[in-house]
Coordinates of C-alpha atoms in Angstrom, one line a residue:
X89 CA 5.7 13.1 19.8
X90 CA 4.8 10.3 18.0
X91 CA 5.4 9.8 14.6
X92 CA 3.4 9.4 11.1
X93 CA 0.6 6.8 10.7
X94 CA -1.0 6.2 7.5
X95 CA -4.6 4.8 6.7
X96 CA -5.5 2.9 3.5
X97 CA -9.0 4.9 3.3
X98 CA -10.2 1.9 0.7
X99 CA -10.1 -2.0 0.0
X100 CA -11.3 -3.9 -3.0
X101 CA -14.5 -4.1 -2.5
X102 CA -15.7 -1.0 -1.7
X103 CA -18.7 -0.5 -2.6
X104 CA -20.1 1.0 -5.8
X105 CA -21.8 3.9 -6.3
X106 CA -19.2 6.9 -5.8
X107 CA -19.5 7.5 -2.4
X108 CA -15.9 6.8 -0.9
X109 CA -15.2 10.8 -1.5
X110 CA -18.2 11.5 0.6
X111 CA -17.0 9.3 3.4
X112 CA -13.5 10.9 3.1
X113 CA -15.3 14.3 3.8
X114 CA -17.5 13.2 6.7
X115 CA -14.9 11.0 8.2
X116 CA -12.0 13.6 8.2
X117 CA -12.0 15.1 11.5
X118 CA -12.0 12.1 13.3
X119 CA -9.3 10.3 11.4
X120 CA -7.3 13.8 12.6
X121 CA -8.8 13.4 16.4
X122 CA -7.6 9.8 16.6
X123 CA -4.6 10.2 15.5
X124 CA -4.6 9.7 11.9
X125 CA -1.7 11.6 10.1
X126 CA -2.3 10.7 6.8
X127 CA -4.6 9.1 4.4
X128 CA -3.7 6.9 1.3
X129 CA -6.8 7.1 -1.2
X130 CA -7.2 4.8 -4.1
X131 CA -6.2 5.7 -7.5
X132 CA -8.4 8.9 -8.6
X133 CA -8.6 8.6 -11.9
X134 CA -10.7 7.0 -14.4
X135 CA -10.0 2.9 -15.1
X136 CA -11.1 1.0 -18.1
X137 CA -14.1 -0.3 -16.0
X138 CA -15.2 3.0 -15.5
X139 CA -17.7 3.4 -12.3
X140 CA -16.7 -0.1 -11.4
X141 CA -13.1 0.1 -11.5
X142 CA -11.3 -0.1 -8.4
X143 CA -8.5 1.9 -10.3
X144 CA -6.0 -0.4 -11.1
X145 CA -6.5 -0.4 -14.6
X146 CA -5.9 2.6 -15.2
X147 CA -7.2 4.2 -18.3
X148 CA -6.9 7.6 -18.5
X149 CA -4.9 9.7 -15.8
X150 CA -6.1 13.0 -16.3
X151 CA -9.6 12.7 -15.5
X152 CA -10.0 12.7 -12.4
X153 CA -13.9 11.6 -12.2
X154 CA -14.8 15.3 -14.8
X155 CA -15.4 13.5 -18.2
X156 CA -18.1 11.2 -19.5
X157 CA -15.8 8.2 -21.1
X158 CA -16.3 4.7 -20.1
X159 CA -19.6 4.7 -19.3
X160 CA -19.8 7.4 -16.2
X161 CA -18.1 11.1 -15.4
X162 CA -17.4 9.7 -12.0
X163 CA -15.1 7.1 -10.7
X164 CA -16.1 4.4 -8.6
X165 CA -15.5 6.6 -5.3
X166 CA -17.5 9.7 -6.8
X167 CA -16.3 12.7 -9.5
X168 CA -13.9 15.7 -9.2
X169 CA -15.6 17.8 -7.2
X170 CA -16.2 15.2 -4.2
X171 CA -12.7 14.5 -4.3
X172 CA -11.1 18.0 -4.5
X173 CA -13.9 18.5 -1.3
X174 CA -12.1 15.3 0.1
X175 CA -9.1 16.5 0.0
X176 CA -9.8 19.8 1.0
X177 CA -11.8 18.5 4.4
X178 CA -8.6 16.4 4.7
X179 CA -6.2 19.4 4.7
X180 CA -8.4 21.3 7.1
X181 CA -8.1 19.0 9.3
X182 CA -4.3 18.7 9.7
X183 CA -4.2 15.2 7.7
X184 CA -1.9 14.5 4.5
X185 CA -3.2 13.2 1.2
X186 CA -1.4 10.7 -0.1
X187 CA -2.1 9.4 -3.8
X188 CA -2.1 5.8 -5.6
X189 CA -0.2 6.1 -8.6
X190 CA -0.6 3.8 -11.0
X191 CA 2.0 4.1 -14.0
X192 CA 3.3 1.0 -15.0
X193 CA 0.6 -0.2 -17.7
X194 CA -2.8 1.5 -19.4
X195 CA -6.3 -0.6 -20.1
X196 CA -9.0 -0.4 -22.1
X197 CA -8.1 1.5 -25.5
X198 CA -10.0 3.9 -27.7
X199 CA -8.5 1.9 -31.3
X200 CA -7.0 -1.0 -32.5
X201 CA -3.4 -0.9 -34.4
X202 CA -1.4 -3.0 -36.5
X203 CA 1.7 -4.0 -34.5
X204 CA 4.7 -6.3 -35.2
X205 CA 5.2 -8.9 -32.0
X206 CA 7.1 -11.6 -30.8
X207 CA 5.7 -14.5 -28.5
X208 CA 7.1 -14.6 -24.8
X209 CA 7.5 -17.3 -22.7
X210 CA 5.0 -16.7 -19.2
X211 CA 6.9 -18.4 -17.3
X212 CA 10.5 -17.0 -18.5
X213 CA 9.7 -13.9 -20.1
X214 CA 13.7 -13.5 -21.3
X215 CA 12.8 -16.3 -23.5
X216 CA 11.6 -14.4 -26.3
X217 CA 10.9 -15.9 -29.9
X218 CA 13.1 -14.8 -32.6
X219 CA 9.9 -14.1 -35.6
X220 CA 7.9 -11.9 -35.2
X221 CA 4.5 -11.2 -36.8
X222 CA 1.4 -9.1 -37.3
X223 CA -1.6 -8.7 -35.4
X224 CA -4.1 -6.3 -34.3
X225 CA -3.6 -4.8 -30.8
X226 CA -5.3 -2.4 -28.2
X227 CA -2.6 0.5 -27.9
X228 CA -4.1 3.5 -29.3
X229 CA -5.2 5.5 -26.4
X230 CA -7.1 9.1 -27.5
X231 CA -9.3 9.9 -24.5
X232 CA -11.7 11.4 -26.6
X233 CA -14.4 12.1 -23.6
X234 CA -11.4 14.3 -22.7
X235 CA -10.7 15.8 -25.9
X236 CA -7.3 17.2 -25.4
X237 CA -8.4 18.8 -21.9
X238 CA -5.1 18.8 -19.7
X239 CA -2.9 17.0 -22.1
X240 CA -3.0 16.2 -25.9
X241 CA -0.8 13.4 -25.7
X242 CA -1.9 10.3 -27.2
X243 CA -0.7 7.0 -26.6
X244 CA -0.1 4.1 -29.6
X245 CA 2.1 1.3 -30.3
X246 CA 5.2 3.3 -29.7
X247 CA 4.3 3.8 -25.9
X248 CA 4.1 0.5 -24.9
X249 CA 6.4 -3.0 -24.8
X250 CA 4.3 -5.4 -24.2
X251 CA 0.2 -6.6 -24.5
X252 CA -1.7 -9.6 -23.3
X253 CA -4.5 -9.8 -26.2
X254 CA -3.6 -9.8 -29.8
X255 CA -6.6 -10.5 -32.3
X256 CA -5.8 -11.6 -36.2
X257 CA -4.3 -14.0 -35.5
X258 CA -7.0 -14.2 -31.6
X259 CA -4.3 -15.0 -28.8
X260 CA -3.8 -14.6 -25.6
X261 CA -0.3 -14.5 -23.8
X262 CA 2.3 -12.6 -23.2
X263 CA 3.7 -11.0 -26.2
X264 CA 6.8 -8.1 -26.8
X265 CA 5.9 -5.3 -29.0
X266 CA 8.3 -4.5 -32.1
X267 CA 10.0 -1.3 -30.9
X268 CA 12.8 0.9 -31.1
X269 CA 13.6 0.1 -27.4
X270 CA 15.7 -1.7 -25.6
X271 CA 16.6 -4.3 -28.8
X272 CA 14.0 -6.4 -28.2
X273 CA 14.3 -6.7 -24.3
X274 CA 12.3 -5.9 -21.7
X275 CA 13.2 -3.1 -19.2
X276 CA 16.3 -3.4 -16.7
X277 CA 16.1 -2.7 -13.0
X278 CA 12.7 -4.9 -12.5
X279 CA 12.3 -7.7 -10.2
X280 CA 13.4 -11.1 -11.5
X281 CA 10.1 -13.6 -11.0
X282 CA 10.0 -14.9 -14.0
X283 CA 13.2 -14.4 -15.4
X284 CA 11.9 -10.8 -15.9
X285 CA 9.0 -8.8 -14.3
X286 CA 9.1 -5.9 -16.5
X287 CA 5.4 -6.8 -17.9
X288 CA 2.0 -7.6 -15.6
X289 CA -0.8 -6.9 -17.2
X290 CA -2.6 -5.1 -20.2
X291 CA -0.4 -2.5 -22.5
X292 CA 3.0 -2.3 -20.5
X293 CA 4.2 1.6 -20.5
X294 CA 7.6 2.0 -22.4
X295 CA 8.8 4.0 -20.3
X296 CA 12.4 4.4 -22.3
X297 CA 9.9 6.2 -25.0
X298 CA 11.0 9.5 -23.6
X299 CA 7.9 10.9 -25.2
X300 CA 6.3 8.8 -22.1
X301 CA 8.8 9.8 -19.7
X302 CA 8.0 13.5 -19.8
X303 CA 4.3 13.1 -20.1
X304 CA 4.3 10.9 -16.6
X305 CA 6.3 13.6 -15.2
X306 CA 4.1 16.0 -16.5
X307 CA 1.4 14.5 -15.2
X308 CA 2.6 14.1 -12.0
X309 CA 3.1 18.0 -11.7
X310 CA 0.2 18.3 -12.8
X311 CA -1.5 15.7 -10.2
X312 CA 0.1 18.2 -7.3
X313 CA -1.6 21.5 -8.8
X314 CA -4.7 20.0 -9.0
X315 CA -4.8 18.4 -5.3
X316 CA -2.9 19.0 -1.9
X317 CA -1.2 16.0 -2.2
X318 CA 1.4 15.1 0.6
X319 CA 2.8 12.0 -1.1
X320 CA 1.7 9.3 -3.1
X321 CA 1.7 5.1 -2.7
X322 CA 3.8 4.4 -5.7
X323 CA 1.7 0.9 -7.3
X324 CA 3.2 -2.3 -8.9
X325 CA 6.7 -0.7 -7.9
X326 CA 9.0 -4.5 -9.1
X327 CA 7.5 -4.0 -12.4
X328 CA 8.7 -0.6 -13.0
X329 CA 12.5 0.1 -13.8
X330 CA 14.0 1.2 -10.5
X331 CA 15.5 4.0 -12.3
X332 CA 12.3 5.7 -13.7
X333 CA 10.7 6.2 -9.8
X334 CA 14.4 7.2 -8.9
X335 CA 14.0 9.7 -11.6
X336 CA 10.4 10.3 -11.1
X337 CA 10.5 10.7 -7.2
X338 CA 13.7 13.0 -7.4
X339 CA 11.4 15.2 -10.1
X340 CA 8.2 15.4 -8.1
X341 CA 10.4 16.6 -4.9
X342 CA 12.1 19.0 -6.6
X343 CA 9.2 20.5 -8.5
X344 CA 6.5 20.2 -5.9
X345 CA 7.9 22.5 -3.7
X346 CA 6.7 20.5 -0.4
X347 CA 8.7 18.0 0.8
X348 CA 6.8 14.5 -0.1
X349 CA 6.4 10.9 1.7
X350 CA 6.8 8.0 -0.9
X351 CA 6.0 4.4 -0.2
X352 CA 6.6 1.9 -3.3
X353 CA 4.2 -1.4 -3.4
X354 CA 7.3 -3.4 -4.3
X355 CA 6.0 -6.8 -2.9
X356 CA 8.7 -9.8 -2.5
X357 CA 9.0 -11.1 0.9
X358 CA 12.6 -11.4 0.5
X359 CA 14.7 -8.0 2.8
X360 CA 17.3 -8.7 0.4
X361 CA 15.6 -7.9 -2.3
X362 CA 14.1 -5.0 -0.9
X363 CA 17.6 -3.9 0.4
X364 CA 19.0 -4.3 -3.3
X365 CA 15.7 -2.0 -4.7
X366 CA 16.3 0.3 -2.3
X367 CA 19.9 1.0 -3.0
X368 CA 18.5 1.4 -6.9
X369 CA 16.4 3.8 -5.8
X370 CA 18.9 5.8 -3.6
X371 CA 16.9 5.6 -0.9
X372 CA 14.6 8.5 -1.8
X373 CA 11.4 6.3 -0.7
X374 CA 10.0 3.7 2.1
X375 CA 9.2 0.0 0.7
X376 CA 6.2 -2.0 2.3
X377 CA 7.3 -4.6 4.8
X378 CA 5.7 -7.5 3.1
X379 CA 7.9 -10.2 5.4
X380 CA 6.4 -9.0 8.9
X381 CA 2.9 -9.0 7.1
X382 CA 3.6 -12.5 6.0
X383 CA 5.0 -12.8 9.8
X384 CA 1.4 -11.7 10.9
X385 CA -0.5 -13.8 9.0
X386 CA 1.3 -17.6 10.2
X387 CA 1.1 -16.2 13.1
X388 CA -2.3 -15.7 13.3
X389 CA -2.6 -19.3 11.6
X390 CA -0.5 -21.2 14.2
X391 CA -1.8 -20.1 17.1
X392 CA -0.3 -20.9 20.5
X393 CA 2.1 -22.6 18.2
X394 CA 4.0 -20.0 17.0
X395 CA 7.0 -18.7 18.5
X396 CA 6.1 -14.6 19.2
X397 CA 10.0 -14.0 19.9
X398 CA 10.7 -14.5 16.3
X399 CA 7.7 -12.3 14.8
X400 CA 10.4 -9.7 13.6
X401 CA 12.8 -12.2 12.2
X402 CA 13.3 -11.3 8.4
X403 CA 11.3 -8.1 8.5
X404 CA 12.7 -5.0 6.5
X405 CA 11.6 -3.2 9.9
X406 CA 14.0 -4.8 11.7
X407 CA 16.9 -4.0 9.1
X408 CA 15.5 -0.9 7.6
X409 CA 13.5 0.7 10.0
X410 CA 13.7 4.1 8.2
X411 CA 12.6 2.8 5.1
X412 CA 9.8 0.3 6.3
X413 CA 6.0 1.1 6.1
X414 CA 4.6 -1.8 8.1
X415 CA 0.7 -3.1 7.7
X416 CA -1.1 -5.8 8.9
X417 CA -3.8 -6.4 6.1
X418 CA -4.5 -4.3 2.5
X419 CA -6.1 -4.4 -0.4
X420 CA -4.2 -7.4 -1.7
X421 CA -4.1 -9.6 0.7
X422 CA -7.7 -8.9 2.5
X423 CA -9.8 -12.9 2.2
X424 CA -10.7 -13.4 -1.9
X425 CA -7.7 -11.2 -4.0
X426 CA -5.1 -12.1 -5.7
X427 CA -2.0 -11.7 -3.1
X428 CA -4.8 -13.5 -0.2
X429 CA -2.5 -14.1 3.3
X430 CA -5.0 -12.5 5.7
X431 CA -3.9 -12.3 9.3
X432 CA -7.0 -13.6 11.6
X433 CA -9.2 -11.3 13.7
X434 CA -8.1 -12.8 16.9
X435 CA -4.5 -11.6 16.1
X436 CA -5.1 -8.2 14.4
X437 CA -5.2 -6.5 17.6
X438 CA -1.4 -8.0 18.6
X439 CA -0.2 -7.4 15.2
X440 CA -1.7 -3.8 15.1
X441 CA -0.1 -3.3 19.0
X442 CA 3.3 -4.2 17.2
X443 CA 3.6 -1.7 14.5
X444 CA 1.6 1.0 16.3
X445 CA 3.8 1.4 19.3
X446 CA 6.9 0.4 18.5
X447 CA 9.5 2.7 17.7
X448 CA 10.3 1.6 14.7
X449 CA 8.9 1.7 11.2
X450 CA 5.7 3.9 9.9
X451 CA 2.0 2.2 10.2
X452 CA -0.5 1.4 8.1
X453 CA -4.3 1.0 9.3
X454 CA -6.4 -0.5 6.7
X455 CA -10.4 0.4 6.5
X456 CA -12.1 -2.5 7.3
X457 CA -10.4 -3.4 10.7
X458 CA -11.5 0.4 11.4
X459 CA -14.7 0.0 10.1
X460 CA -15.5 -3.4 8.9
X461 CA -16.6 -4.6 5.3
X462 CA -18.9 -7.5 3.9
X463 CA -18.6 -8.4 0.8
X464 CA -19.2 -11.8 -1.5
X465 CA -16.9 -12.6 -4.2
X466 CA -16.3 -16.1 -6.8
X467 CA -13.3 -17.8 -6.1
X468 CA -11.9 -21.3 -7.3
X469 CA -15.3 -21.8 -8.9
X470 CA -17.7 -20.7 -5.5
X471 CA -19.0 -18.0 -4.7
X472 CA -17.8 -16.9 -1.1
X473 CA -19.4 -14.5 1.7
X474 CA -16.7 -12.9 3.9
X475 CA -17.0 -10.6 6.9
X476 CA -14.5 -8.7 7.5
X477 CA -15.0 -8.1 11.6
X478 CA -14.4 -4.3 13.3
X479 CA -11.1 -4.6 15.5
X480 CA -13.1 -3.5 18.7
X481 CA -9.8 -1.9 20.1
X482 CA -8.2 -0.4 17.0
X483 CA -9.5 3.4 17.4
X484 CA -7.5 3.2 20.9
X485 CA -4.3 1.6 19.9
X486 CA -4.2 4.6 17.3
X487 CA -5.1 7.0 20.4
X488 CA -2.2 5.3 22.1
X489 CA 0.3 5.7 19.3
X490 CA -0.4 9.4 19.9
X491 CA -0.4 9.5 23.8
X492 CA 2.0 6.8 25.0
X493 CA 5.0 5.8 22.5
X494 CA 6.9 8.1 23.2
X495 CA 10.6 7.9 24.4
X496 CA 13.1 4.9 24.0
X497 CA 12.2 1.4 23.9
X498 CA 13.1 -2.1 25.7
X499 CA 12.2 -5.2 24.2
X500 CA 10.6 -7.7 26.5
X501 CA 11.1 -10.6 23.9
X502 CA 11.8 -13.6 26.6
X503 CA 9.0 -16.1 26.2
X504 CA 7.9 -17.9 23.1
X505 CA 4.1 -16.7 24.0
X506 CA 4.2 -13.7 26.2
X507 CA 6.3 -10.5 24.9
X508 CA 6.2 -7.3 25.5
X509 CA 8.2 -3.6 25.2
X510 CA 8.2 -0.8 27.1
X511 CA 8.4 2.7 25.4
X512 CA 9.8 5.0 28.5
X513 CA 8.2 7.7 27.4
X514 CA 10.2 11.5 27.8
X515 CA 10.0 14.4 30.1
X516 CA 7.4 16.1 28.8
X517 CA 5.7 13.1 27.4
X518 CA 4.0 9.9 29.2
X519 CA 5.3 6.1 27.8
X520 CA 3.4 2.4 28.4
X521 CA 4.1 -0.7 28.6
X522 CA 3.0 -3.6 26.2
X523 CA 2.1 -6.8 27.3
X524 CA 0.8 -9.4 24.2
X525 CA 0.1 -13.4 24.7
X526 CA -0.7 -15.6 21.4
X527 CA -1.2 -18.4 24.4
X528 CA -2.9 -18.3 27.5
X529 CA -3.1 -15.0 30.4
X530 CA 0.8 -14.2 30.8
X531 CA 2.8 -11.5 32.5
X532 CA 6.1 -9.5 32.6
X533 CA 7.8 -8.2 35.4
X534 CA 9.2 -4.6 34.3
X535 CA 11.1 -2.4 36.5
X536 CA 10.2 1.3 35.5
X537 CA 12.7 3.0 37.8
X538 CA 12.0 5.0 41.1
X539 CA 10.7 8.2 39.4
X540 CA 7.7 5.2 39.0
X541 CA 7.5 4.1 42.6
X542 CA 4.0 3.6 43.8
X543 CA 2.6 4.4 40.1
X544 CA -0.5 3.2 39.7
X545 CA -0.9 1.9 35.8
X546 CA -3.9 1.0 33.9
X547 CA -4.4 -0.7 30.5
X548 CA -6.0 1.7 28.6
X549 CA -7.2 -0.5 26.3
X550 CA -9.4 -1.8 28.8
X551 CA -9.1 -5.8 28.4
X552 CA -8.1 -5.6 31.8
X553 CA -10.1 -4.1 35.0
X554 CA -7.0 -4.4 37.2
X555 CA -5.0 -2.3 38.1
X556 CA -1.1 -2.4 38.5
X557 CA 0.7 -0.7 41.7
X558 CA 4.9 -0.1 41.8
X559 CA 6.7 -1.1 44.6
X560 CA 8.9 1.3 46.2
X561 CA 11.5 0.2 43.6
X562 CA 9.5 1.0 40.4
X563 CA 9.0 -2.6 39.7
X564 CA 5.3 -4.3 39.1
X565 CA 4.1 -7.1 37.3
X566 CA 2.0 -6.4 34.5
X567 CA -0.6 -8.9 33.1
X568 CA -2.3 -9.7 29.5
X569 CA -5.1 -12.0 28.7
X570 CA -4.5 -15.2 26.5
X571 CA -4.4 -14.3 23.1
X572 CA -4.8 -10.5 23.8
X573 CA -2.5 -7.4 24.7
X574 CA -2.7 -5.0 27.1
X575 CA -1.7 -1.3 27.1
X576 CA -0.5 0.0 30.4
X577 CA -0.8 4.0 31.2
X578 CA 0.3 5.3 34.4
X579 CA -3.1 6.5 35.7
X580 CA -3.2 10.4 36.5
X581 CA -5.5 12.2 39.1

């Protein structure tokens, strides 16, 4: 039986209007019927943007689309009731819910406060100015749509390290807030682009404030008696003190009382570094492979001209496989945001062949190369239109997942354009063979073995109309189109 596969149910430009929970509900059983396992939704709860936000800046945790503050009760993707029928519809249908969580900063304060901070270097944030000096700053956080409805905690100055907008004196920067942690020093355990990662973006959580601590582990308790959640997508993960999601993860497994799938968004191309998170972690959690992605995407920009024998090289999947969730786009890196390294359409179906067949590693779909999305967006001073194209074949290559990779696995890696594998399937359970060409029509000659003699295979993708018959020795030669794959099934009567 084939393993997990995940779907990013969401991208960045979604549209408005709070209808994603709706399309979760309608959706549901056929995610489950193709072969969907589980489905990663965006962050549920209300942003600073309100109806607009696409939940990354995260306002207030604990209303999950129920309270009127920011200008709307729901969120972007619709209020709490469409989302606890989401989930529900989800559930019913066999498929796990897994969460963004977005902990590592908080946007769009209720107040202003007086604050004490020190001027930091952007571009080496250890450099940190001895004087520091007054100013007015958004860190008072009372929710008071909410009004003390699931938690009465309120957030100021003492929550956060660091902020991005100061006014009296008006700056903008990045600036360390006067605090009674760390001596003046951002967090430990946090990736080290520029000199230290600890802060990203509007008021960075403190999260040595034990205070904080125990209210994000409350709230994470809290999170799983509200919804059937199976796991959660743990966001911004190198800016976040390795041992606070060791902690955190350890808590939430131990307190949920089902066991939980955890993937961090810790993105640096570099397997070393994700080795070295990993280890800080204790292993408790799967990392994105952001190296194969990157792997996808020259691939897809080179052509013929890349070398398809090396498409693992340097992937966390190839080291790591336990620990590596692999994806071929997301909401990052789809054409116009800010981490943009799309992999082209032509290619999508290869790449998705790789990480949905292969033994190795856990998949990620994303939503528009299931569904497709337009959408129009300014960059570099233009406004740009993109289409974001259907992958024709997707639906069956997550069918296939299901059906056919099953049992061990030969690599077919011999040819700069034309690779393939063969998963030889079990006794109970059928395998296939893979046959992928960034170049022009290619082929493999696999031996299958006697108990295949005479087999008849078809690709059940259906690029091909051919068929492919074994000799009497279990060997055939099985064909792909130029910059295609192929997915061959033993046909049965």
């Amino acid at each position: 039986m084939a393993g997990r596969t995940l779907m990013q149910f969401f991208h960045w430009y979604y549209p408005d209007g709070g209808r994603l929970w709706s399309e979760v509900t309608d959706k549901a059983a056929s995610l489950a019927a193709m072969g969907i396992t589980d489905v990663w939704l965006p962050p549920a709860y209300k942003g600073s943007a309100g109806g607009y936000s696409v939940g990354y800046d995260t306002y207030d945790l604990f209303d999950l689309g129920e309270f009127e503050q920011k200008g709307t009760v729901a969120t972007k993707y619709g209020d709490r009731a469409a989302l606890e029928k989401a989930t529900a519809a989800l559930k019913s249908n066999g498929v796990g819910v897994i969460l963004d969580v977005v902990l590592n900063h908080k946007m769009g304060a209720d107040e202003k406060e007086s604050v004490q901070v020190r001027r930091v270097d952007a571009d080496d944030r250890t450099k940190i100015e001895d004087e520091a000096f007054s100013a007015l700053a958004y860190t008072r956080f009372t929710f008071p749509g909410r009004n003390g409805t699931h938690s009465k905690f309120i957030w100021d100055m003492k929550c956060f390290s660091g902020v991005d907008v100061i006014e009296q004196p008006d700056e903008t920067g990045v600036f360390r807030l006067v605090n009674e942690y760390g001596d003046g020093e951002w967090n430990e355990e946090v990736d080290q682009e520029n000199g230290n990662f600890d802060y990203l973006m509007g008021a960075n959580v403190e999260l040595r404030n034990k205070a904080v601590y125990e209210e994000l582990k409350y709230w994470g308790r809290w999170m799983a008696e509200q919804l059937p959640l199976d796991g959660f997508r743990l966001d911004a993960a190198k800016h976040i003190p390795a041992w606070f999601f060791r902690d955190w993860v350890g808590h939430m497994r131990d307190t949920a009382g089902r066991d939980l799938f955890v993937v961090a968004e810790y993105w640096h191309p570099d397997m070393d570094v994700l080795k070295n998170y990993l280890d800080l972690v204790d292993h408790q959690l799967m990392v994105f492979d952001v190296a194969l992605h990157h792997r996808f995407h020259e691939a897809s920009k080179q052509g013929g001209d890349f070398d398809m024998r090396t498409i693992f090289d340097g992937s966390l999947v190839s080291a790591l496989p336990a620990h590596a969730v692999t994806l071929v786009d997301n909401h990052d890196t789809q054409p116009l945001q800010s981490l943009e390294a799309a992999v082209e359409p032509w290619f999508k179906p290869l790449a998705y062949a790789l990480i949905l067949l292969r033994e190795q590693g856990v998949p990620c779909v994303f939503y528009p190369d299931l569904y497709g999305a337009s959408y129009t967006d300014a960059k570099d001073g233009h406004e740009r239109s993109v289409d974001m194209p259907v992958i024709e074949c997707l639906p069956k290559l997550v069918e296939a997942r299901q059906r056919f990779a099953n049992g061990p696995q030969t690599d077919l890696f011999d040819d700069p354009h034309c690779i393939g594998f063969v998963r030889h399937g079990t006794a109970d359970e059928p395998g296939c063979v893979v046959i992928l060409s960034n170049g022009e029509n290619g082929s493999k000659t696999v031996e299958l073995g006697a108990g295949h003699a005479g087999g008849i295979f078809i690709d059940y993708l259906g690029h091909r109309d051919d068929q492919v018959q074994l000799g009497d020795d279990g060997k055939g030669v099985f064909p792909t189109n130029g910059g295609s794959v192929s997915v061959w099934v033993r046909q049965t009567a």
